[in-house]
């Protein structure tokens, strides 16, 4: 039995059908089973979320592998970024050890360190430490920006393209190696087919091209068929506006500074696509996935 968290997220939505089609018995830890769509009748359901540690224990009964994808890039009513990413992962690993789980698969991010400028990456660094120091075989995937056509990030850029000028935060110089969620799911599936040992392993997943934030935005605009000039908004203005929105709207704010700040931090690896290829996956370029030619590398 495999326990999957984050089954309705970007990677989870690509991974779950693969697991089910491959005959894996899957249990999903979810708040709302309806969000699983048609897959909900093909899996076991465990009700719970990252803010509910008792639900971890119940979900892990009879489980041999945990794939922990769930994460939060903004504060939630049930917990902060630090609680829902760092502390929740630590508690989940502890619950897995007590339940006799054989393998723990965790998703982190490239550049996660305890001293990063962003709260999310600091929390992910804490979570990575908890996973790697646990007494259980573990696999950590540290990824660059993960995307899929129609995902919230690309959809937002497409909506902004309806304006006379597409708004972009900051200079757009941060560098990314975008990787398609389906390619990431293929990497996870391949890793699960390997024998479980006592190893602690880490893969850095990235796409085949290094693009600036500006290049990514232009690529998405091109895919949407809306060639627009870019309006660069200074970071202090963006930060102030988003903070004000959070104050006025709370968790209903359409965007937060913690989310926007992640686009100001480069997310690349010198390993490029080598780790993905070691799992038999050749990541596709963003232009190929979106159906257009890629822009020049940054």
PDB file of C-alpha atoms in Angstrom:
ATOM      1  CA  UNK A   1       0.000   0.000   0.000  1.00  0.00           C
ATOM      2  CA  UNK A   2       1.271   3.459  -0.953  1.00  0.00           C
ATOM      3  CA  UNK A   3       0.129   6.603   0.841  1.00  0.00           C
ATOM      4  CA  UNK A   4       0.006   9.699  -1.354  1.00  0.00           C
ATOM      5  CA  UNK A   5      -0.343  13.240  -0.029  1.00  0.00           C
ATOM      6  CA  UNK A   6      -0.960  16.153  -2.373  1.00  0.00           C
ATOM      7  CA  UNK A   7      -2.831  13.890  -4.801  1.00  0.00           C
ATOM      8  CA  UNK A   8      -4.850  16.825  -6.166  1.00  0.00           C
ATOM      9  CA  UNK A   9      -1.834  19.080  -6.678  1.00  0.00           C
ATOM     10  CA  UNK A  10       0.232  19.677  -9.794  1.00  0.00           C
ATOM     11  CA  UNK A  11       2.495  16.623  -9.508  1.00  0.00           C
ATOM     12  CA  UNK A  12      -0.065  14.488  -7.680  1.00  0.00           C
ATOM     13  CA  UNK A  13      -2.612  14.928 -10.473  1.00  0.00           C
ATOM     14  CA  UNK A  14      -0.043  13.600 -12.952  1.00  0.00           C
ATOM     15  CA  UNK A  15       1.289  10.854 -10.687  1.00  0.00           C
ATOM     16  CA  UNK A  16      -1.907   9.306  -9.340  1.00  0.00           C
ATOM     17  CA  UNK A  17      -3.249   8.023 -12.699  1.00  0.00           C
ATOM     18  CA  UNK A  18       0.171   6.487 -13.401  1.00  0.00           C
ATOM     19  CA  UNK A  19       0.200   4.640 -10.095  1.00  0.00           C
ATOM     20  CA  UNK A  20      -3.345   3.363 -10.476  1.00  0.00           C
ATOM     21  CA  UNK A  21      -2.773   2.271 -14.073  1.00  0.00           C
ATOM     22  CA  UNK A  22       0.353   0.420 -12.956  1.00  0.00           C
ATOM     23  CA  UNK A  23      -1.591  -1.592 -10.414  1.00  0.00           C
ATOM     24  CA  UNK A  24      -0.268   0.139  -7.278  1.00  0.00           C
ATOM     25  CA  UNK A  25      -2.639   0.115  -4.336  1.00  0.00           C
ATOM     26  CA  UNK A  26      -2.935   3.774  -3.365  1.00  0.00           C
ATOM     27  CA  UNK A  27      -4.405   5.516  -0.354  1.00  0.00           C
ATOM     28  CA  UNK A  28      -4.799   9.296  -0.622  1.00  0.00           C
ATOM     29  CA  UNK A  29      -4.710  11.640   2.350  1.00  0.00           C
ATOM     30  CA  UNK A  30      -7.190  14.354   1.371  1.00  0.00           C
ATOM     31  CA  UNK A  31      -9.547  16.897   2.880  1.00  0.00           C
ATOM     32  CA  UNK A  32     -12.143  16.609   0.122  1.00  0.00           C
ATOM     33  CA  UNK A  33     -12.329  13.321  -1.817  1.00  0.00           C
ATOM     34  CA  UNK A  34     -14.413  14.996  -4.529  1.00  0.00           C
ATOM     35  CA  UNK A  35     -11.301  16.844  -5.691  1.00  0.00           C
ATOM     36  CA  UNK A  36      -9.813  13.502  -6.785  1.00  0.00           C
ATOM     37  CA  UNK A  37     -12.367  13.335  -9.580  1.00  0.00           C
ATOM     38  CA  UNK A  38     -12.787   9.960 -11.249  1.00  0.00           C
ATOM     39  CA  UNK A  39      -9.761   8.564  -9.431  1.00  0.00           C
ATOM     40  CA  UNK A  40     -11.552   8.623  -6.087  1.00  0.00           C
ATOM     41  CA  UNK A  41     -13.304   5.329  -6.875  1.00  0.00           C
ATOM     42  CA  UNK A  42      -9.971   3.670  -7.679  1.00  0.00           C
ATOM     43  CA  UNK A  43      -8.131   4.501  -4.455  1.00  0.00           C
ATOM     44  CA  UNK A  44      -8.582   4.263  -0.714  1.00  0.00           C
ATOM     45  CA  UNK A  45      -9.441   7.515   1.035  1.00  0.00           C
ATOM     46  CA  UNK A  46      -7.955   8.760   4.291  1.00  0.00           C
ATOM     47  CA  UNK A  47      -9.465  12.012   5.503  1.00  0.00           C
ATOM     48  CA  UNK A  48      -7.003  14.529   6.891  1.00  0.00           C
ATOM     49  CA  UNK A  49      -4.460  17.190   6.025  1.00  0.00           C
ATOM     50  CA  UNK A  50      -1.086  18.642   6.990  1.00  0.00           C
ATOM     51  CA  UNK A  51      -2.535  20.434  10.015  1.00  0.00           C
ATOM     52  CA  UNK A  52      -3.969  17.226  11.515  1.00  0.00           C
ATOM     53  CA  UNK A  53      -1.157  14.910  12.790  1.00  0.00           C
ATOM     54  CA  UNK A  54      -3.587  12.251  14.134  1.00  0.00           C
ATOM     55  CA  UNK A  55      -4.759  11.758  10.551  1.00  0.00           C
ATOM     56  CA  UNK A  56      -1.184  10.759   9.604  1.00  0.00           C
ATOM     57  CA  UNK A  57      -1.256   7.804  11.985  1.00  0.00           C
ATOM     58  CA  UNK A  58      -4.586   6.555  10.687  1.00  0.00           C
ATOM     59  CA  UNK A  59      -3.553   6.982   7.058  1.00  0.00           C
ATOM     60  CA  UNK A  60      -0.337   4.976   7.464  1.00  0.00           C
ATOM     61  CA  UNK A  61      -1.830   1.744   8.709  1.00  0.00           C
ATOM     62  CA  UNK A  62      -0.550  -1.036   6.465  1.00  0.00           C
ATOM     63  CA  UNK A  63       1.468   1.375   4.312  1.00  0.00           C
ATOM     64  CA  UNK A  64       4.923   0.445   3.016  1.00  0.00           C
ATOM     65  CA  UNK A  65       5.681   3.618   1.018  1.00  0.00           C
ATOM     66  CA  UNK A  66       4.790   7.259   1.616  1.00  0.00           C
ATOM     67  CA  UNK A  67       4.962   9.790  -1.225  1.00  0.00           C
ATOM     68  CA  UNK A  68       4.654  13.189   0.404  1.00  0.00           C
ATOM     69  CA  UNK A  69       3.837  15.865  -2.187  1.00  0.00           C
ATOM     70  CA  UNK A  70       1.546  18.136  -0.193  1.00  0.00           C
ATOM     71  CA  UNK A  71       2.910  21.614   0.492  1.00  0.00           C
ATOM     72  CA  UNK A  72       1.742  25.173   1.120  1.00  0.00           C
ATOM     73  CA  UNK A  73       3.302  28.286  -0.407  1.00  0.00           C
ATOM     74  CA  UNK A  74       1.107  30.660   1.598  1.00  0.00           C
ATOM     75  CA  UNK A  75      -0.187  30.757   5.164  1.00  0.00           C
ATOM     76  CA  UNK A  76      -3.454  28.894   5.676  1.00  0.00           C
ATOM     77  CA  UNK A  77      -6.130  29.230   8.371  1.00  0.00           C
ATOM     78  CA  UNK A  78      -4.941  25.879   9.745  1.00  0.00           C
ATOM     79  CA  UNK A  79      -1.259  26.774   9.895  1.00  0.00           C
ATOM     80  CA  UNK A  80       1.656  28.874   8.699  1.00  0.00           C
ATOM     81  CA  UNK A  81       4.069  28.080   5.875  1.00  0.00           C
ATOM     82  CA  UNK A  82       6.559  26.842   8.464  1.00  0.00           C
ATOM     83  CA  UNK A  83       4.006  24.612  10.181  1.00  0.00           C
ATOM     84  CA  UNK A  84       2.525  23.120   7.025  1.00  0.00           C
ATOM     85  CA  UNK A  85       5.844  22.417   5.305  1.00  0.00           C
ATOM     86  CA  UNK A  86       8.551  21.987   7.911  1.00  0.00           C
ATOM     87  CA  UNK A  87       6.834  20.822  11.093  1.00  0.00           C
ATOM     88  CA  UNK A  88       4.173  18.765   9.312  1.00  0.00           C
ATOM     89  CA  UNK A  89       6.835  16.846   7.363  1.00  0.00           C
ATOM     90  CA  UNK A  90       8.785  16.154  10.550  1.00  0.00           C
ATOM     91  CA  UNK A  91       5.623  14.806  12.182  1.00  0.00           C
ATOM     92  CA  UNK A  92       4.774  12.755   9.108  1.00  0.00           C
ATOM     93  CA  UNK A  93       8.224  11.139   9.054  1.00  0.00           C
ATOM     94  CA  UNK A  94       7.879  10.289  12.736  1.00  0.00           C
ATOM     95  CA  UNK A  95       4.476   8.735  12.084  1.00  0.00           C
ATOM     96  CA  UNK A  96       5.943   6.744   9.184  1.00  0.00           C
ATOM     97  CA  UNK A  97       8.729   5.368  11.383  1.00  0.00           C
ATOM     98  CA  UNK A  98       6.267   4.316  14.068  1.00  0.00           C
ATOM     99  CA  UNK A  99       4.028   2.660  11.459  1.00  0.00           C
ATOM    100  CA  UNK A 100       6.896   0.619  10.013  1.00  0.00           C
ATOM    101  CA  UNK A 101       6.907   2.352   6.623  1.00  0.00           C
ATOM    102  CA  UNK A 102       9.813   1.133   4.478  1.00  0.00           C
ATOM    103  CA  UNK A 103      10.319   4.107   2.169  1.00  0.00           C
ATOM    104  CA  UNK A 104       9.555   7.840   2.392  1.00  0.00           C
ATOM    105  CA  UNK A 105       9.540   9.952  -0.774  1.00  0.00           C
ATOM    106  CA  UNK A 106       9.628  13.704  -0.233  1.00  0.00           C
ATOM    107  CA  UNK A 107       9.405  16.730  -2.508  1.00  0.00           C
ATOM    108  CA  UNK A 108      11.651  19.690  -1.821  1.00  0.00           C
ATOM    109  CA  UNK A 109      12.867  22.575  -3.966  1.00  0.00           C
ATOM    110  CA  UNK A 110      16.195  23.564  -5.474  1.00  0.00           C
ATOM    111  CA  UNK A 111      17.949  26.140  -3.319  1.00  0.00           C
ATOM    112  CA  UNK A 112      16.208  25.218  -0.078  1.00  0.00           C
ATOM    113  CA  UNK A 113      18.477  26.318   2.763  1.00  0.00           C
ATOM    114  CA  UNK A 114      17.984  27.366   6.359  1.00  0.00           C
ATOM    115  CA  UNK A 115      19.163  30.886   5.452  1.00  0.00           C
ATOM    116  CA  UNK A 116      17.151  31.503   2.289  1.00  0.00           C
ATOM    117  CA  UNK A 117      15.309  34.820   1.934  1.00  0.00           C
ATOM    118  CA  UNK A 118      11.948  33.061   1.442  1.00  0.00           C
ATOM    119  CA  UNK A 119       9.948  31.396   4.202  1.00  0.00           C
ATOM    120  CA  UNK A 120       8.933  28.527   1.944  1.00  0.00           C
ATOM    121  CA  UNK A 121      12.483  27.481   1.069  1.00  0.00           C
ATOM    122  CA  UNK A 122      13.594  27.771   4.695  1.00  0.00           C
ATOM    123  CA  UNK A 123      10.702  25.500   5.705  1.00  0.00           C
ATOM    124  CA  UNK A 124      11.602  23.022   2.965  1.00  0.00           C
ATOM    125  CA  UNK A 125      15.188  22.927   4.243  1.00  0.00           C
ATOM    126  CA  UNK A 126      13.906  22.023   7.706  1.00  0.00           C
ATOM    127  CA  UNK A 127      11.753  19.304   6.181  1.00  0.00           C
ATOM    128  CA  UNK A 128      14.680  17.917   4.153  1.00  0.00           C
ATOM    129  CA  UNK A 129      16.736  17.605   7.324  1.00  0.00           C
ATOM    130  CA  UNK A 130      13.923  15.732   9.055  1.00  0.00           C
ATOM    131  CA  UNK A 131      13.584  13.290   6.163  1.00  0.00           C
ATOM    132  CA  UNK A 132      17.298  12.620   5.647  1.00  0.00           C
ATOM    133  CA  UNK A 133      17.981  12.089   9.361  1.00  0.00           C
ATOM    134  CA  UNK A 134      15.069   9.694   9.899  1.00  0.00           C
ATOM    135  CA  UNK A 135      15.672   6.003  10.416  1.00  0.00           C
ATOM    136  CA  UNK A 136      13.963   5.062   7.167  1.00  0.00           C
ATOM    137  CA  UNK A 137      14.982   4.746   3.518  1.00  0.00           C
ATOM    138  CA  UNK A 138      14.189   8.042   1.839  1.00  0.00           C
ATOM    139  CA  UNK A 139      14.189   9.676  -1.573  1.00  0.00           C
ATOM    140  CA  UNK A 140      14.119  13.453  -1.867  1.00  0.00           C
ATOM    141  CA  UNK A 141      13.317  15.226  -5.117  1.00  0.00           C
ATOM    142  CA  UNK A 142      14.506  18.836  -5.202  1.00  0.00           C
ATOM    143  CA  UNK A 143      12.871  20.522  -8.174  1.00  0.00           C
ATOM    144  CA  UNK A 144      13.063  23.724 -10.124  1.00  0.00           C
ATOM    145  CA  UNK A 145       9.770  25.370 -11.084  1.00  0.00           C
ATOM    146  CA  UNK A 146       7.185  22.704 -11.946  1.00  0.00           C
ATOM    147  CA  UNK A 147       4.485  23.646 -14.429  1.00  0.00           C
ATOM    148  CA  UNK A 148       1.692  22.197 -16.562  1.00  0.00           C
ATOM    149  CA  UNK A 149      -0.552  23.756 -19.193  1.00  0.00           C
ATOM    150  CA  UNK A 150      -3.534  25.252 -17.375  1.00  0.00           C
ATOM    151  CA  UNK A 151      -1.862  25.344 -13.963  1.00  0.00           C
ATOM    152  CA  UNK A 152      -2.557  28.348 -11.696  1.00  0.00           C
ATOM    153  CA  UNK A 153       0.733  30.124 -12.493  1.00  0.00           C
ATOM    154  CA  UNK A 154       0.456  29.862 -16.278  1.00  0.00           C
ATOM    155  CA  UNK A 155      -3.240  30.668 -16.133  1.00  0.00           C
ATOM    156  CA  UNK A 156      -2.492  33.878 -14.223  1.00  0.00           C
ATOM    157  CA  UNK A 157       0.079  34.938 -16.828  1.00  0.00           C
ATOM    158  CA  UNK A 158      -2.413  34.175 -19.604  1.00  0.00           C
ATOM    159  CA  UNK A 159      -5.079  36.285 -17.889  1.00  0.00           C
ATOM    160  CA  UNK A 160      -2.652  39.160 -17.515  1.00  0.00           C
ATOM    161  CA  UNK A 161      -2.025  38.915 -21.249  1.00  0.00           C
ATOM    162  CA  UNK A 162      -5.579  40.212 -21.788  1.00  0.00           C
ATOM    163  CA  UNK A 163      -4.403  43.598 -20.512  1.00  0.00           C
ATOM    164  CA  UNK A 164      -2.717  46.116 -22.837  1.00  0.00           C
ATOM    165  CA  UNK A 165       0.558  45.232 -21.095  1.00  0.00           C
ATOM    166  CA  UNK A 166       1.428  42.096 -19.143  1.00  0.00           C
ATOM    167  CA  UNK A 167       2.398  42.906 -15.570  1.00  0.00           C
ATOM    168  CA  UNK A 168       5.549  41.290 -14.203  1.00  0.00           C
ATOM    169  CA  UNK A 169       7.075  41.664 -10.758  1.00  0.00           C
ATOM    170  CA  UNK A 170      10.619  42.938 -10.553  1.00  0.00           C
ATOM    171  CA  UNK A 171      13.302  42.751 -13.220  1.00  0.00           C
ATOM    172  CA  UNK A 172      12.488  39.208 -14.338  1.00  0.00           C
ATOM    173  CA  UNK A 173      16.132  38.160 -14.073  1.00  0.00           C
ATOM    174  CA  UNK A 174      15.701  35.208 -11.712  1.00  0.00           C
ATOM    175  CA  UNK A 175      16.652  31.983 -13.503  1.00  0.00           C
ATOM    176  CA  UNK A 176      14.657  28.766 -13.644  1.00  0.00           C
ATOM    177  CA  UNK A 177      14.891  25.381 -15.332  1.00  0.00           C
ATOM    178  CA  UNK A 178      11.154  24.684 -15.710  1.00  0.00           C
ATOM    179  CA  UNK A 179      10.142  21.025 -15.679  1.00  0.00           C
ATOM    180  CA  UNK A 180       6.791  19.619 -16.778  1.00  0.00           C
ATOM    181  CA  UNK A 181       4.725  17.983 -14.042  1.00  0.00           C
ATOM    182  CA  UNK A 182       4.260  14.872 -16.190  1.00  0.00           C
ATOM    183  CA  UNK A 183       8.030  14.443 -16.471  1.00  0.00           C
ATOM    184  CA  UNK A 184       8.338  14.838 -12.710  1.00  0.00           C
ATOM    185  CA  UNK A 185       5.649  12.198 -12.181  1.00  0.00           C
ATOM    186  CA  UNK A 186       7.537   9.851 -14.497  1.00  0.00           C
ATOM    187  CA  UNK A 187      10.665  10.329 -12.369  1.00  0.00           C
ATOM    188  CA  UNK A 188       8.774   9.468  -9.184  1.00  0.00           C
ATOM    189  CA  UNK A 189       7.216   6.408 -10.807  1.00  0.00           C
ATOM    190  CA  UNK A 190      10.639   5.223 -11.966  1.00  0.00           C
ATOM    191  CA  UNK A 191      12.148   5.703  -8.502  1.00  0.00           C
ATOM    192  CA  UNK A 192       9.389   3.625  -6.924  1.00  0.00           C
ATOM    193  CA  UNK A 193      10.246   0.696  -9.170  1.00  0.00           C
ATOM    194  CA  UNK A 194      13.730   0.495  -7.652  1.00  0.00           C
ATOM    195  CA  UNK A 195      14.317  -1.922  -4.769  1.00  0.00           C
ATOM    196  CA  UNK A 196      13.942  -0.444  -1.294  1.00  0.00           C
ATOM    197  CA  UNK A 197      17.239  -0.401   0.576  1.00  0.00           C
ATOM    198  CA  UNK A 198      18.595   1.529   3.516  1.00  0.00           C
ATOM    199  CA  UNK A 199      19.762   4.389   1.362  1.00  0.00           C
ATOM    200  CA  UNK A 200      19.121   8.097   1.625  1.00  0.00           C
ATOM    201  CA  UNK A 201      19.077   9.465  -1.911  1.00  0.00           C
ATOM    202  CA  UNK A 202      18.426  12.853  -3.460  1.00  0.00           C
ATOM    203  CA  UNK A 203      17.593  13.802  -7.034  1.00  0.00           C
ATOM    204  CA  UNK A 204      17.670  17.315  -8.471  1.00  0.00           C
ATOM    205  CA  UNK A 205      15.021  17.636 -11.177  1.00  0.00           C
ATOM    206  CA  UNK A 206      15.180  20.332 -13.825  1.00  0.00           C
ATOM    207  CA  UNK A 207      14.130  20.905 -17.403  1.00  0.00           C
ATOM    208  CA  UNK A 208      16.555  21.090 -20.329  1.00  0.00           C
ATOM    209  CA  UNK A 209      16.743  24.870 -20.600  1.00  0.00           C
ATOM    210  CA  UNK A 210      17.632  27.736 -18.291  1.00  0.00           C
ATOM    211  CA  UNK A 211      15.167  30.586 -18.670  1.00  0.00           C
ATOM    212  CA  UNK A 212      14.801  33.900 -16.915  1.00  0.00           C
ATOM    213  CA  UNK A 213      11.476  34.779 -15.347  1.00  0.00           C
ATOM    214  CA  UNK A 214      10.974  37.249 -18.186  1.00  0.00           C
ATOM    215  CA  UNK A 215      11.687  34.561 -20.813  1.00  0.00           C
ATOM    216  CA  UNK A 216       9.135  32.248 -19.192  1.00  0.00           C
ATOM    217  CA  UNK A 217       6.484  34.977 -19.216  1.00  0.00           C
ATOM    218  CA  UNK A 218       7.167  35.780 -22.865  1.00  0.00           C
ATOM    219  CA  UNK A 219       6.963  32.095 -23.750  1.00  0.00           C
ATOM    220  CA  UNK A 220       3.587  31.742 -22.046  1.00  0.00           C
ATOM    221  CA  UNK A 221       2.299  34.892 -23.768  1.00  0.00           C
ATOM    222  CA  UNK A 222       3.408  33.482 -27.106  1.00  0.00           C
ATOM    223  CA  UNK A 223       1.652  30.175 -26.392  1.00  0.00           C
ATOM    224  CA  UNK A 224      -1.519  32.090 -25.519  1.00  0.00           C
ATOM    225  CA  UNK A 225      -1.320  34.002 -28.803  1.00  0.00           C
ATOM    226  CA  UNK A 226      -1.099  37.342 -27.023  1.00  0.00           C
ATOM    227  CA  UNK A 227       2.065  39.255 -27.804  1.00  0.00           C
ATOM    228  CA  UNK A 228       2.101  42.036 -25.220  1.00  0.00           C
ATOM    229  CA  UNK A 229       4.705  44.462 -23.918  1.00  0.00           C
ATOM    230  CA  UNK A 230       5.827  43.782 -20.353  1.00  0.00           C
ATOM    231  CA  UNK A 231       5.150  46.227 -17.572  1.00  0.00           C
ATOM    232  CA  UNK A 232       7.777  45.691 -14.882  1.00  0.00           C
ATOM    233  CA  UNK A 233       6.539  46.667 -11.448  1.00  0.00           C
ATOM    234  CA  UNK A 234       9.287  47.393  -8.869  1.00  0.00           C
ATOM    235  CA  UNK A 235       9.537  44.757  -6.147  1.00  0.00           C
ATOM    236  CA  UNK A 236       8.856  47.209  -3.261  1.00  0.00           C
ATOM    237  CA  UNK A 237       5.603  48.245  -4.971  1.00  0.00           C
ATOM    238  CA  UNK A 238       4.560  44.622  -5.507  1.00  0.00           C
ATOM    239  CA  UNK A 239       5.415  43.718  -1.925  1.00  0.00           C
ATOM    240  CA  UNK A 240       3.462  46.653  -0.522  1.00  0.00           C
ATOM    241  CA  UNK A 241       0.409  46.002  -2.694  1.00  0.00           C
ATOM    242  CA  UNK A 242       0.302  42.289  -1.890  1.00  0.00           C
ATOM    243  CA  UNK A 243       0.807  42.884   1.823  1.00  0.00           C
ATOM    244  CA  UNK A 244      -2.088  45.343   1.776  1.00  0.00           C
ATOM    245  CA  UNK A 245      -4.239  42.805  -0.040  1.00  0.00           C
ATOM    246  CA  UNK A 246      -3.419  40.161   2.566  1.00  0.00           C
ATOM    247  CA  UNK A 247      -4.328  42.569   5.354  1.00  0.00           C
ATOM    248  CA  UNK A 248      -7.674  43.438   3.777  1.00  0.00           C
ATOM    249  CA  UNK A 249      -8.664  40.018   2.394  1.00  0.00           C
ATOM    250  CA  UNK A 250      -6.763  37.568   4.589  1.00  0.00           C
ATOM    251  CA  UNK A 251      -6.579  34.057   3.147  1.00  0.00           C
ATOM    252  CA  UNK A 252      -8.917  35.097   0.309  1.00  0.00           C
ATOM    253  CA  UNK A 253      -6.254  37.338  -1.225  1.00  0.00           C
ATOM    254  CA  UNK A 254      -5.707  36.274  -4.869  1.00  0.00           C
ATOM    255  CA  UNK A 255      -1.925  36.419  -4.398  1.00  0.00           C
ATOM    256  CA  UNK A 256       0.499  36.854  -1.524  1.00  0.00           C
ATOM    257  CA  UNK A 257       3.989  38.265  -1.202  1.00  0.00           C
ATOM    258  CA  UNK A 258       5.306  34.869  -0.069  1.00  0.00           C
ATOM    259  CA  UNK A 259       4.155  33.426  -3.396  1.00  0.00           C
ATOM    260  CA  UNK A 260       5.446  36.319  -5.483  1.00  0.00           C
ATOM    261  CA  UNK A 261       8.817  36.375  -3.723  1.00  0.00           C
ATOM    262  CA  UNK A 262       9.553  32.838  -4.922  1.00  0.00           C
ATOM    263  CA  UNK A 263       9.713  34.224  -8.462  1.00  0.00           C
ATOM    264  CA  UNK A 264      12.512  36.560  -7.379  1.00  0.00           C
ATOM    265  CA  UNK A 265      14.786  33.660  -6.379  1.00  0.00           C
ATOM    266  CA  UNK A 266      16.676  31.616  -8.973  1.00  0.00           C
ATOM    267  CA  UNK A 267      16.008  27.877  -8.979  1.00  0.00           C
ATOM    268  CA  UNK A 268      18.620  25.988 -10.989  1.00  0.00           C
ATOM    269  CA  UNK A 269      21.009  23.073 -10.693  1.00  0.00           C
ATOM    270  CA  UNK A 270      24.377  22.498 -12.340  1.00  0.00           C
ATOM    271  CA  UNK A 271      23.265  18.885 -12.822  1.00  0.00           C
ATOM    272  CA  UNK A 272      20.713  19.945 -15.401  1.00  0.00           C
ATOM    273  CA  UNK A 273      18.664  16.961 -16.569  1.00  0.00           C
ATOM    274  CA  UNK A 274      21.182  14.299 -15.510  1.00  0.00           C
ATOM    275  CA  UNK A 275      19.278  13.113 -12.440  1.00  0.00           C
ATOM    276  CA  UNK A 276      16.034  12.778 -14.388  1.00  0.00           C
ATOM    277  CA  UNK A 277      17.840  10.921 -17.146  1.00  0.00           C
ATOM    278  CA  UNK A 278      19.365   8.540 -14.596  1.00  0.00           C
ATOM    279  CA  UNK A 279      15.764   7.490 -13.911  1.00  0.00           C
ATOM    280  CA  UNK A 280      15.072   6.983 -17.600  1.00  0.00           C
ATOM    281  CA  UNK A 281      13.229  10.291 -18.125  1.00  0.00           C
ATOM    282  CA  UNK A 282      14.274  12.894 -20.692  1.00  0.00           C
ATOM    283  CA  UNK A 283      12.533  16.136 -19.668  1.00  0.00           C
ATOM    284  CA  UNK A 284      10.908  18.115 -22.446  1.00  0.00           C
ATOM    285  CA  UNK A 285      11.438  21.809 -23.006  1.00  0.00           C
ATOM    286  CA  UNK A 286       8.750  24.253 -21.970  1.00  0.00           C
ATOM    287  CA  UNK A 287       8.303  25.356 -25.556  1.00  0.00           C
ATOM    288  CA  UNK A 288       7.764  21.769 -26.671  1.00  0.00           C
ATOM    289  CA  UNK A 289       5.143  21.169 -23.969  1.00  0.00           C
ATOM    290  CA  UNK A 290       3.333  24.401 -24.795  1.00  0.00           C
ATOM    291  CA  UNK A 291       3.533  23.649 -28.496  1.00  0.00           C
ATOM    292  CA  UNK A 292       5.834  26.437 -29.598  1.00  0.00           C
ATOM    293  CA  UNK A 293       9.536  27.053 -30.173  1.00  0.00           C
ATOM    294  CA  UNK A 294      11.497  27.930 -27.038  1.00  0.00           C
ATOM    295  CA  UNK A 295      13.024  31.393 -26.619  1.00  0.00           C
ATOM    296  CA  UNK A 296      16.745  31.871 -26.457  1.00  0.00           C
ATOM    297  CA  UNK A 297      18.268  30.672 -23.186  1.00  0.00           C
ATOM    298  CA  UNK A 298      18.959  33.353 -20.614  1.00  0.00           C
TER     299      UNK A 298
END
